[in-house]
PDB file of C-alpha atoms in Angstrom:
ATOM      1  CA  ALA A   1      -0.776-103.288 156.595  1.00 43.00           C
ATOM      2  CA  ALA A   2      -3.886-105.446 155.556  1.00 41.00           C
ATOM      3  CA  HIS A   3      -3.747-107.237 158.470  1.00 40.00           C
ATOM      4  CA  ARG A   4      -3.489-103.925 160.902  1.00 41.00           C
ATOM      5  CA  ALA A   5      -6.434-102.381 159.078  1.00 39.00           C
ATOM      6  CA  MET A   6      -8.729-105.222 159.747  1.00 37.00           C
ATOM      7  CA  ALA A   7      -7.668-105.672 163.283  1.00 37.00           C
ATOM      8  CA  THR A   8      -8.707-101.728 163.887  1.00 39.00           C
ATOM      9  CA  SER A   9     -11.396-101.560 161.501  1.00 40.00           C
ATOM     10  CA  SER A  10     -13.807-102.467 164.445  1.00 57.00           C
ATOM     11  CA  ALA A  11     -12.215-100.156 166.884  1.00 80.00           C
ATOM     12  CA  TYR A  12     -13.676 -97.043 168.088  1.00 91.00           C
ATOM     13  CA  ALA A  13     -12.323 -93.944 169.988  1.00 90.00           C
ATOM     14  CA  ARG A  14     -12.770 -94.349 173.770  1.00 93.00           C
ATOM     15  CA  VAL A  15     -13.603 -90.718 174.924  1.00 96.00           C
ATOM     16  CA  ASN A  16     -14.357 -89.088 178.323  1.00 96.00           C
ATOM     17  CA  ILE A  17     -17.882 -87.833 178.707  1.00 97.00           C
ATOM     18  CA  ASN A  18     -17.055 -84.283 178.533  1.00 96.00           C
ATOM     19  CA  GLN A  19     -15.637 -84.755 175.108  1.00 96.00           C
ATOM     20  CA  LEU A  20     -18.932 -86.345 173.384  1.00 97.00           C
ATOM     21  CA  GLY A  21     -19.780 -82.500 171.984  1.00 97.00           C
ATOM     22  CA  GLN A  22     -16.341 -82.526 169.843  1.00 96.00           C
ATOM     23  CA  ASN A  23     -16.942 -86.177 168.555  1.00 96.00           C
ATOM     24  CA  VAL A  24     -20.688 -85.353 166.897  1.00 97.00           C
ATOM     25  CA  GLY A  25     -21.330 -87.742 164.316  1.00 97.00           C
ATOM     26  CA  LYS A  26     -18.790 -89.985 165.332  1.00 96.00           C
ATOM     27  CA  VAL A  27     -19.051 -93.752 166.732  1.00 96.00           C
ATOM     28  CA  VAL A  28     -17.143 -93.669 170.236  1.00 96.00           C
ATOM     29  CA  ARG A  29     -16.940 -95.531 173.702  1.00 96.00           C
ATOM     30  CA  ILE A  30     -17.927 -93.771 176.994  1.00 97.00           C
ATOM     31  CA  VAL A  31     -17.980 -94.988 180.395  1.00 97.00           C
ATOM     32  CA  GLY A  32     -20.231 -94.073 183.361  1.00 97.00           C
ATOM     33  CA  ARG A  33     -22.291 -95.590 186.181  1.00 97.00           C
ATOM     34  CA  VAL A  34     -25.761 -95.453 185.618  1.00 97.00           C
ATOM     35  CA  ALA A  35     -27.188 -92.709 187.370  1.00 97.00           C
ATOM     36  CA  HIS A  36     -30.945 -92.829 185.957  1.00 96.00           C
ATOM     37  CA  ILE A  37     -32.915 -94.178 183.293  1.00 97.00           C
ATOM     38  CA  ASP A  38     -36.142 -92.692 182.142  1.00 96.00           C
ATOM     39  CA  GLY A  39     -37.265 -95.086 179.336  1.00 95.00           C
ATOM     40  CA  SER A  40     -35.193 -96.117 176.707  1.00 95.00           C
ATOM     41  CA  VAL A  41     -32.640 -93.416 177.933  1.00 97.00           C
ATOM     42  CA  VAL A  42     -30.102 -94.207 180.501  1.00 97.00           C
ATOM     43  CA  THR A  43     -27.777 -91.266 182.227  1.00 98.00           C
ATOM     44  CA  LEU A  44     -24.190 -92.232 182.646  1.00 98.00           C
ATOM     45  CA  ARG A  45     -22.169 -90.732 185.262  1.00 97.00           C
ATOM     46  CA  ASP A  46     -18.533 -90.395 185.444  1.00 96.00           C
ATOM     47  CA  ASP A  47     -16.146 -90.081 188.205  1.00 95.00           C
ATOM     48  CA  ILE A  48     -16.202 -85.869 187.626  1.00 96.00           C
ATOM     49  CA  GLY A  49     -19.873 -85.721 187.381  1.00 96.00           C
ATOM     50  CA  ALA A  50     -19.830 -85.234 183.615  1.00 97.00           C
ATOM     51  CA  GLU A  51     -23.126 -86.789 182.361  1.00 98.00           C
ATOM     52  CA  ALA A  52     -24.064 -88.410 179.497  1.00 98.00           C
ATOM     53  CA  LYS A  53     -27.687 -89.432 177.893  1.00 98.00           C
ATOM     54  CA  VAL A  54     -27.637 -93.081 175.987  1.00 98.00           C
ATOM     55  CA  VAL A  55     -30.444 -93.782 173.720  1.00 97.00           C
ATOM     56  CA  CYS A  56     -31.167 -97.427 173.901  1.00 96.00           C
ATOM     57  CA  GLN A  57     -32.508 -99.542 171.063  1.00 90.00           C
ATOM     58  CA  GLY A  58     -35.619-100.917 173.030  1.00 88.00           C
ATOM     59  CA  ALA A  59     -35.245-101.119 176.735  1.00 89.00           C
ATOM     60  CA  PRO A  60     -31.911-100.933 178.513  1.00 91.00           C
ATOM     61  CA  ARG A  61     -30.134-104.007 179.188  1.00 89.00           C
ATOM     62  CA  PHE A  62     -28.426-102.800 182.356  1.00 91.00           C
ATOM     63  CA  SER A  63     -30.278-101.024 185.376  1.00 92.00           C
ATOM     64  CA  ASP A  64     -27.129-100.063 187.271  1.00 94.00           C
ATOM     65  CA  GLY A  65     -23.118-100.347 187.475  1.00 95.00           C
ATOM     66  CA  VAL A  66     -20.198 -99.386 185.384  1.00 97.00           C
ATOM     67  CA  ILE A  67     -21.235 -99.303 181.794  1.00 96.00           C
ATOM     68  CA  GLU A  68     -19.339 -99.139 178.448  1.00 96.00           C
ATOM     69  CA  SER A  69     -21.795 -97.645 175.767  1.00 96.00           C
ATOM     70  CA  VAL A  70     -20.893 -98.045 171.917  1.00 96.00           C
ATOM     71  CA  GLY A  71     -22.743 -95.495 170.088  1.00 97.00           C
ATOM     72  CA  THR A  72     -23.033 -92.522 167.541  1.00 97.00           C
ATOM     73  CA  VAL A  73     -22.733 -89.086 169.273  1.00 98.00           C
ATOM     74  CA  GLN A  74     -25.585 -86.856 168.240  1.00 98.00           C
ATOM     75  CA  GLU A  75     -25.931 -83.327 167.863  1.00 98.00           C
ATOM     76  CA  ASP A  76     -27.072 -82.835 171.461  1.00 98.00           C
ATOM     77  CA  THR A  77     -24.507 -85.160 172.627  1.00 97.00           C
ATOM     78  CA  SER A  78     -26.209 -87.538 173.422  1.00 98.00           C
ATOM     79  CA  LEU A  79     -25.289 -91.219 172.437  1.00 97.00           C
ATOM     80  CA  THR A  80     -27.256 -93.711 169.903  1.00 97.00           C
ATOM     81  CA  GLU A  81     -26.212 -96.817 171.261  1.00 96.00           C
ATOM     82  CA  MET A  82     -24.950 -99.809 169.368  1.00 95.00           C
ATOM     83  CA  MET A  83     -24.064-101.922 172.147  1.00 94.00           C
ATOM     84  CA  ALA A  84     -23.034-101.934 175.518  1.00 94.00           C
ATOM     85  CA  THR A  85     -21.017-104.001 178.233  1.00 95.00           C
ATOM     86  CA  ARG A  86     -21.692-103.919 182.040  1.00 95.00           C
ATOM     87  CA  PHE A  87     -17.962-103.559 183.841  1.00 95.00           C
ATOM     88  CA  SER A  88     -17.273-104.862 187.428  1.00 94.00           C
ATOM     89  CA  ASP A  89     -18.944-102.751 190.162  1.00 90.00           C
ATOM     90  CA  ASP A  90     -15.207-101.763 191.627  1.00 94.00           C
ATOM     91  CA  PHE A  91     -14.004-100.754 187.942  1.00 96.00           C
ATOM     92  CA  ASP A  92     -11.787 -97.299 188.807  1.00 96.00           C
ATOM     93  CA  MET A  93     -13.248 -94.713 186.909  1.00 95.00           C
ATOM     94  CA  LYS A  94     -11.038 -92.217 187.182  1.00 96.00           C
ATOM     95  CA  LEU A  95      -8.086 -94.441 186.347  1.00 96.00           C
ATOM     96  CA  TYR A  96      -9.898 -94.927 182.955  1.00 95.00           C
ATOM     97  CA  ARG A  97     -10.771 -91.216 182.362  1.00 94.00           C
ATOM     98  CA  GLU A  98      -6.979 -90.900 182.659  1.00 94.00           C
ATOM     99  CA  THR A  99      -6.170 -93.416 180.643  1.00 93.00           C
ATOM    100  CA  VAL A 100      -8.301 -92.078 177.516  1.00 93.00           C
ATOM    101  CA  MET A 101      -6.724 -88.964 177.856  1.00 93.00           C
ATOM    102  CA  GLU A 102      -3.242 -90.318 177.622  1.00 91.00           C
ATOM    103  CA  THR A 103      -4.099 -92.489 174.578  1.00 89.00           C
ATOM    104  CA  GLN A 104      -5.283 -89.037 172.960  1.00 89.00           C
ATOM    105  CA  ARG A 105      -1.801 -87.773 173.590  1.00 90.00           C
ATOM    106  CA  PHE A 106      -0.312 -90.625 171.675  1.00 88.00           C
ATOM    107  CA  PRO A 107      -2.400 -91.863 168.793  1.00 84.00           C
ATOM    108  CA  THR A 108       0.293 -93.660 166.822  1.00 86.00           C
ATOM    109  CA  LEU A 109       0.726 -95.734 169.821  1.00 85.00           C
ATOM    110  CA  PHE A 110      -3.281 -96.532 170.272  1.00 81.00           C
ATOM    111  CA  PRO A 111      -4.574 -96.246 166.395  1.00 79.00           C
ATOM    112  CA  VAL A 112      -8.515 -96.730 166.295  1.00 73.00           C
ATOM    113  CA  ALA A 113     -10.809 -96.413 163.017  1.00 53.00           C
ATOM    114  CA  THR A 114     -11.897 -92.433 162.528  1.00 51.00           C
TER     115      THR A 114
END
């Protein structure tokens, strides 16, 4: 049990952008394509057009492409970013969104820290 707890202690729930409002105060992972940058705020858009504002610590590390952002969901559903990873340009966001929904349907198969 200790090994399992250690392995999942740094895991954060993957959520779709339209689920940010259900996760206020939690650290989550989202994926979207860079739609707009305004200073330190990056707007990510998913495959169905949902948008999330990600507040970066300093200048954004990525100016385009598909990004996974990990951060804390704020009251206004923006994400205060802790880290970000750029995915390949051909990353299938539709498949990702559908996979996230399936992992949420079966949480015992896909445990994450809460």
